[in-house]
Amino acid sequence: MKQIPFVSNHRDNMHCVNAVFRMVHQCYFGKDLTWKEIDSMTMAIPGKATWTFIGEMEFAKKGLHVVNIEPVDYQKLHDEGVDYLKKILGNDTASYYLNKSNIVSVIKFIPQYLKVVYHETRRASLGEIVKFLKQGKLIGVEINSRILNHKAGFSLHFVLLYDLDKDNNIILHDPGLPPIKSRKITIIEFDQCFNFDGANGGVTVFDRD
């Protein structure tokens, strides 16, 4: 099994995205970042979840090959504003993005983002996610953590997929809270929490050029 650095979510339970970015940074650059450093890099806002594309852009500028696959058309999001999200996502997901994330403050940076990160406007398939893992790539994915933990309800969460075991179970780092290092889940369990009704289905694939 691959050994990937693990970072727990911040005690505010609002830093799952930036915990994953810290893991990726340690893996590829050999250096951890403080919460202050990663929050500055991703333009995080205290008390809000962090949209991933700013971090993707900054990591691409640092030399990583970053691919984003998700149904959000970023050019349309830039041109039409946040109301565009209501057209393409489920009510829970759209409401979360609009009310509980930093998306409104970072939309203006989308043109810069699209210049350095390869983006495909579609949902990633389970087959290609497995293929990316077999190629040794790291994958940040958005899931519904309530479904992952076999509970009712809705809570968006970001985890890092990094390997498969001999039975083709997915191995991931779940920053929590509570944090779970090297968590194993079946493909079926992943499908349920990733492709839930109204999901964005976004993935970010990290690799060295």
mmCIF file of C-alpha atoms in Angstrom:
data_model
loop_
_atom_site.group_PDB
_atom_site.id
_atom_site.type_symbol
_atom_site.label_atom_id
_atom_site.label_comp_id
_atom_site.label_asym_id
_atom_site.label_seq_id
_atom_site.Cartn_x
_atom_site.Cartn_y
_atom_site.Cartn_z
ATOM 1 C CA MET A 1 0.000 0.000 0.000
ATOM 2 C CA LYS A 2 1.258 3.463 -0.868
ATOM 3 C CA GLN A 3 2.291 5.719 1.990
ATOM 4 C CA ILE A 4 0.700 9.154 1.623
ATOM 5 C CA PRO A 5 1.027 11.862 4.302
ATOM 6 C CA PHE A 6 -2.140 12.343 6.333
ATOM 7 C CA VAL A 7 -3.587 15.593 7.682
ATOM 8 C CA SER A 8 -6.634 15.780 9.939
ATOM 9 C CA ASN A 9 -9.300 18.415 9.459
ATOM 10 C CA HIS A 10 -8.958 21.581 11.532
ATOM 11 C CA ARG A 11 -10.885 21.625 14.802
ATOM 12 C CA ASP A 12 -13.405 23.988 13.160
ATOM 13 C CA ASN A 13 -14.404 21.062 10.894
ATOM 14 C CA MET A 14 -14.383 23.408 7.870
ATOM 15 C CA HIS A 15 -10.982 22.518 6.404
ATOM 16 C CA CYS A 16 -11.463 19.157 4.683
ATOM 17 C CA VAL A 17 -10.495 20.651 1.300
ATOM 18 C CA ASN A 18 -7.391 22.323 2.653
ATOM 19 C CA ALA A 19 -6.436 19.225 4.648
ATOM 20 C CA VAL A 20 -6.422 17.315 1.351
ATOM 21 C CA PHE A 21 -4.374 20.059 -0.302
ATOM 22 C CA ARG A 22 -1.852 19.843 2.545
ATOM 23 C CA MET A 23 -1.563 16.083 2.002
ATOM 24 C CA VAL A 24 -1.007 16.556 -1.725
ATOM 25 C CA HIS A 25 1.566 19.280 -1.100
ATOM 26 C CA GLN A 26 3.518 17.051 1.278
ATOM 27 C CA CYS A 27 3.411 14.151 -1.163
ATOM 28 C CA TYR A 28 4.663 16.037 -4.215
ATOM 29 C CA PHE A 29 6.721 18.860 -2.730
ATOM 30 C CA GLY A 30 8.010 17.183 0.446
ATOM 31 C CA LYS A 31 6.876 20.021 2.686
ATOM 32 C CA ASP A 32 3.810 20.601 4.809
ATOM 33 C CA LEU A 33 1.960 23.902 4.863
ATOM 34 C CA THR A 34 0.479 25.559 7.930
ATOM 35 C CA TRP A 35 -3.243 26.252 8.060
ATOM 36 C CA LYS A 36 -2.431 29.928 7.626
ATOM 37 C CA GLU A 37 -0.367 29.230 4.500
ATOM 38 C CA ILE A 38 -2.893 26.946 2.811
ATOM 39 C CA ASP A 39 -5.824 29.206 3.747
ATOM 40 C CA SER A 40 -4.020 32.145 2.161
ATOM 41 C CA MET A 41 -3.189 30.125 -0.949
ATOM 42 C CA THR A 42 -6.803 28.977 -1.443
ATOM 43 C CA MET A 43 -8.386 32.297 -0.401
ATOM 44 C CA ALA A 44 -10.315 30.555 2.351
ATOM 45 C CA ILE A 45 -12.850 32.490 4.417
ATOM 46 C CA PRO A 46 -13.155 31.690 8.147
ATOM 47 C CA GLY A 47 -16.291 29.702 8.902
ATOM 48 C CA LYS A 48 -16.909 28.732 5.277
ATOM 49 C CA ALA A 49 -16.011 25.740 3.142
ATOM 50 C CA THR A 50 -13.353 26.310 0.492
ATOM 51 C CA TRP A 51 -14.004 25.920 -3.233
ATOM 52 C CA THR A 52 -11.252 23.758 -4.734
ATOM 53 C CA PHE A 53 -10.349 25.542 -7.950
ATOM 54 C CA ILE A 54 -8.109 28.235 -6.430
ATOM 55 C CA GLY A 55 -5.947 25.572 -4.787
ATOM 56 C CA GLU A 56 -5.887 23.593 -8.031
ATOM 57 C CA MET A 57 -4.681 26.688 -9.869
ATOM 58 C CA GLU A 58 -1.935 27.435 -7.357
ATOM 59 C CA PHE A 59 -0.683 23.840 -7.365
ATOM 60 C CA ALA A 60 -0.595 23.875 -11.172
ATOM 61 C CA LYS A 61 1.488 27.049 -11.028
ATOM 62 C CA LYS A 62 3.898 25.197 -8.720
ATOM 63 C CA GLY A 63 4.418 22.503 -11.337
ATOM 64 C CA LEU A 64 1.813 19.813 -10.690
ATOM 65 C CA HIS A 65 -0.291 18.406 -13.501
ATOM 66 C CA VAL A 66 -3.846 19.054 -12.327
ATOM 67 C CA VAL A 67 -6.993 17.820 -14.073
ATOM 68 C CA ASN A 68 -10.474 18.832 -12.934
ATOM 69 C CA ILE A 69 -13.487 16.799 -14.045
ATOM 70 C CA GLU A 70 -16.909 17.968 -12.907
ATOM 71 C CA PRO A 71 -20.266 18.988 -14.408
ATOM 72 C CA VAL A 72 -19.729 22.668 -13.565
ATOM 73 C CA ASP A 73 -18.931 24.681 -16.690
ATOM 74 C CA TYR A 74 -16.536 27.194 -15.194
ATOM 75 C CA GLN A 75 -16.791 29.623 -18.079
ATOM 76 C CA LYS A 76 -20.570 29.739 -17.647
ATOM 77 C CA LEU A 77 -20.164 30.087 -13.889
ATOM 78 C CA HIS A 78 -17.926 33.094 -14.487
ATOM 79 C CA ASP A 79 -20.207 34.650 -17.097
ATOM 80 C CA GLU A 80 -23.580 33.961 -15.431
ATOM 81 C CA GLY A 81 -22.619 34.149 -11.760
ATOM 82 C CA VAL A 82 -23.562 31.871 -8.900
ATOM 83 C CA ASP A 83 -27.189 31.473 -10.012
ATOM 84 C CA TYR A 84 -25.788 29.172 -12.706
ATOM 85 C CA LEU A 85 -25.164 26.567 -9.992
ATOM 86 C CA LYS A 86 -28.886 26.369 -9.241
ATOM 87 C CA LYS A 87 -29.493 25.257 -12.831
ATOM 88 C CA ILE A 88 -27.163 22.270 -12.839
ATOM 89 C CA LEU A 89 -27.020 20.947 -9.275
ATOM 90 C CA GLY A 90 -29.435 19.559 -6.721
ATOM 91 C CA ASN A 91 -30.978 22.014 -4.275
ATOM 92 C CA ASP A 92 -28.932 20.811 -1.296
ATOM 93 C CA THR A 93 -25.622 20.997 -3.160
ATOM 94 C CA ALA A 94 -26.339 24.385 -4.742
ATOM 95 C CA SER A 95 -27.532 25.836 -1.436
ATOM 96 C CA TYR A 96 -24.411 24.585 0.325
ATOM 97 C CA TYR A 97 -22.119 26.171 -2.260
ATOM 98 C CA LEU A 98 -23.946 29.493 -2.246
ATOM 99 C CA ASN A 99 -24.412 29.873 1.497
ATOM 100 C CA LYS A 100 -21.591 27.934 3.111
ATOM 101 C CA SER A 101 -18.585 28.263 0.781
ATOM 102 C CA ASN A 102 -16.287 30.994 -0.513
ATOM 103 C CA ILE A 103 -17.437 30.663 -4.136
ATOM 104 C CA VAL A 104 -18.848 34.198 -4.482
ATOM 105 C CA SER A 105 -15.502 35.757 -3.579
ATOM 106 C CA VAL A 106 -13.385 33.711 -6.010
ATOM 107 C CA ILE A 107 -15.465 33.601 -9.210
ATOM 108 C CA LYS A 108 -13.434 36.480 -10.652
ATOM 109 C CA PHE A 109 -10.344 34.239 -10.766
ATOM 110 C CA ILE A 110 -11.904 31.637 -13.076
ATOM 111 C CA PRO A 111 -10.263 32.997 -16.286
ATOM 112 C CA GLN A 112 -6.830 32.596 -14.652
ATOM 113 C CA TYR A 113 -7.770 29.111 -13.485
ATOM 114 C CA LEU A 114 -8.810 27.924 -16.930
ATOM 115 C CA LYS A 115 -5.433 28.961 -18.350
ATOM 116 C CA VAL A 116 -3.446 26.576 -16.138
ATOM 117 C CA VAL A 117 -5.775 23.709 -15.150
ATOM 118 C CA TYR A 118 -7.197 21.257 -17.683
ATOM 119 C CA HIS A 119 -10.952 21.066 -17.087
ATOM 120 C CA GLU A 120 -13.596 18.742 -18.521
ATOM 121 C CA THR A 121 -17.248 19.662 -17.983
ATOM 122 C CA ARG A 122 -18.732 16.270 -17.170
ATOM 123 C CA ARG A 123 -19.063 13.740 -14.387
ATOM 124 C CA ALA A 124 -16.103 11.420 -13.830
ATOM 125 C CA SER A 125 -16.891 7.717 -14.214
ATOM 126 C CA LEU A 126 -16.045 5.057 -11.664
ATOM 127 C CA GLY A 127 -13.978 3.279 -14.305
ATOM 128 C CA GLU A 128 -11.702 6.221 -14.947
ATOM 129 C CA ILE A 129 -11.321 6.928 -11.223
ATOM 130 C CA VAL A 130 -10.087 3.348 -10.775
ATOM 131 C CA LYS A 131 -7.801 3.819 -13.798
ATOM 132 C CA PHE A 132 -6.304 7.000 -12.317
ATOM 133 C CA LEU A 133 -5.603 5.163 -9.054
ATOM 134 C CA LYS A 134 -3.911 2.293 -10.892
ATOM 135 C CA GLN A 135 -1.741 4.911 -12.614
ATOM 136 C CA GLY A 136 -0.571 6.119 -9.198
ATOM 137 C CA LYS A 137 -2.366 9.462 -9.247
ATOM 138 C CA LEU A 138 -3.950 11.201 -6.260
ATOM 139 C CA ILE A 139 -7.617 12.131 -6.529
ATOM 140 C CA GLY A 140 -9.510 14.670 -4.460
ATOM 141 C CA VAL A 141 -13.239 13.926 -4.549
ATOM 142 C CA GLU A 142 -16.369 15.535 -3.178
ATOM 143 C CA ILE A 143 -18.746 13.145 -1.437
ATOM 144 C CA ASN A 144 -21.733 13.137 0.891
ATOM 145 C CA SER A 145 -20.128 12.107 4.184
ATOM 146 C CA ARG A 146 -23.482 11.173 5.706
ATOM 147 C CA ILE A 147 -23.939 8.473 3.070
ATOM 148 C CA LEU A 148 -20.318 7.350 3.442
ATOM 149 C CA ASN A 149 -20.907 6.877 7.165
ATOM 150 C CA HIS A 150 -24.220 5.061 6.598
ATOM 151 C CA LYS A 151 -26.326 7.856 8.040
ATOM 152 C CA ALA A 152 -29.295 9.823 6.762
ATOM 153 C CA GLY A 153 -28.876 13.417 5.661
ATOM 154 C CA PHE A 154 -26.564 15.639 3.660
ATOM 155 C CA SER A 155 -23.069 16.946 4.354
ATOM 156 C CA LEU A 156 -20.564 17.720 1.610
ATOM 157 C CA HIS A 157 -17.051 16.530 2.326
ATOM 158 C CA PHE A 158 -13.685 16.244 0.536
ATOM 159 C CA VAL A 159 -11.425 13.201 0.754
ATOM 160 C CA LEU A 160 -8.239 11.985 -0.933
ATOM 161 C CA LEU A 161 -8.279 8.705 -2.871
ATOM 162 C CA TYR A 162 -4.809 7.273 -3.319
ATOM 163 C CA ASP A 163 -4.763 3.484 -3.796
ATOM 164 C CA LEU A 164 -6.613 0.212 -4.319
ATOM 165 C CA ASP A 165 -6.124 -2.951 -2.294
ATOM 166 C CA LYS A 166 -5.903 -6.474 -3.732
ATOM 167 C CA ASP A 167 -9.701 -6.752 -3.648
ATOM 168 C CA ASN A 168 -10.134 -3.454 -5.527
ATOM 169 C CA ASN A 169 -11.406 -1.624 -2.463
ATOM 170 C CA ILE A 170 -10.598 2.085 -2.549
ATOM 171 C CA ILE A 171 -8.105 3.357 0.014
ATOM 172 C CA LEU A 172 -8.557 6.986 1.002
ATOM 173 C CA HIS A 173 -7.542 9.537 3.580
ATOM 174 C CA ASP A 174 -10.627 10.993 5.268
ATOM 175 C CA PRO A 175 -9.653 14.199 7.116
ATOM 176 C CA GLY A 176 -12.865 14.045 9.144
ATOM 177 C CA LEU A 177 -13.902 14.994 11.612
ATOM 178 C CA PRO A 178 -13.411 12.378 12.927
ATOM 179 C CA PRO A 179 -10.250 11.744 10.896
ATOM 180 C CA ILE A 180 -9.696 8.267 9.443
ATOM 181 C CA LYS A 181 -6.322 7.474 7.913
ATOM 182 C CA SER A 182 -6.096 4.871 5.121
ATOM 183 C CA ARG A 183 -9.826 4.198 5.189
ATOM 184 C CA LYS A 184 -10.988 1.322 2.968
ATOM 185 C CA ILE A 185 -14.361 1.360 1.239
ATOM 186 C CA THR A 186 -15.855 -0.774 -1.512
ATOM 187 C CA ILE A 187 -16.487 0.545 -5.001
ATOM 188 C CA ILE A 188 -20.212 0.286 -4.258
ATOM 189 C CA GLU A 189 -19.879 2.371 -1.086
ATOM 190 C CA PHE A 190 -17.888 4.975 -2.986
ATOM 191 C CA ASP A 191 -20.444 5.081 -5.789
ATOM 192 C CA GLN A 192 -23.235 5.705 -3.292
ATOM 193 C CA CYS A 193 -21.568 8.638 -1.545
ATOM 194 C CA PHE A 194 -20.069 10.100 -4.743
ATOM 195 C CA ASN A 195 -22.981 9.733 -7.167
ATOM 196 C CA PHE A 196 -25.782 10.620 -4.771
ATOM 197 C CA ASP A 197 -28.894 12.390 -6.058
ATOM 198 C CA GLY A 198 -28.046 16.032 -6.823
ATOM 199 C CA ALA A 199 -24.287 15.517 -6.534
ATOM 200 C CA ASN A 200 -21.732 17.654 -8.324
ATOM 201 C CA GLY A 201 -19.550 14.596 -8.885
ATOM 202 C CA GLY A 202 -16.355 16.625 -9.067
ATOM 203 C CA VAL A 203 -12.871 15.117 -8.974
ATOM 204 C CA THR A 204 -9.428 16.697 -9.020
ATOM 205 C CA VAL A 205 -6.572 14.526 -10.274
ATOM 206 C CA PHE A 206 -3.028 15.374 -9.194
ATOM 207 C CA ASP A 207 0.158 14.074 -10.796
ATOM 208 C CA ARG A 208 3.669 15.123 -11.699
ATOM 209 C CA ASP A 209 4.197 16.242 -15.300
#
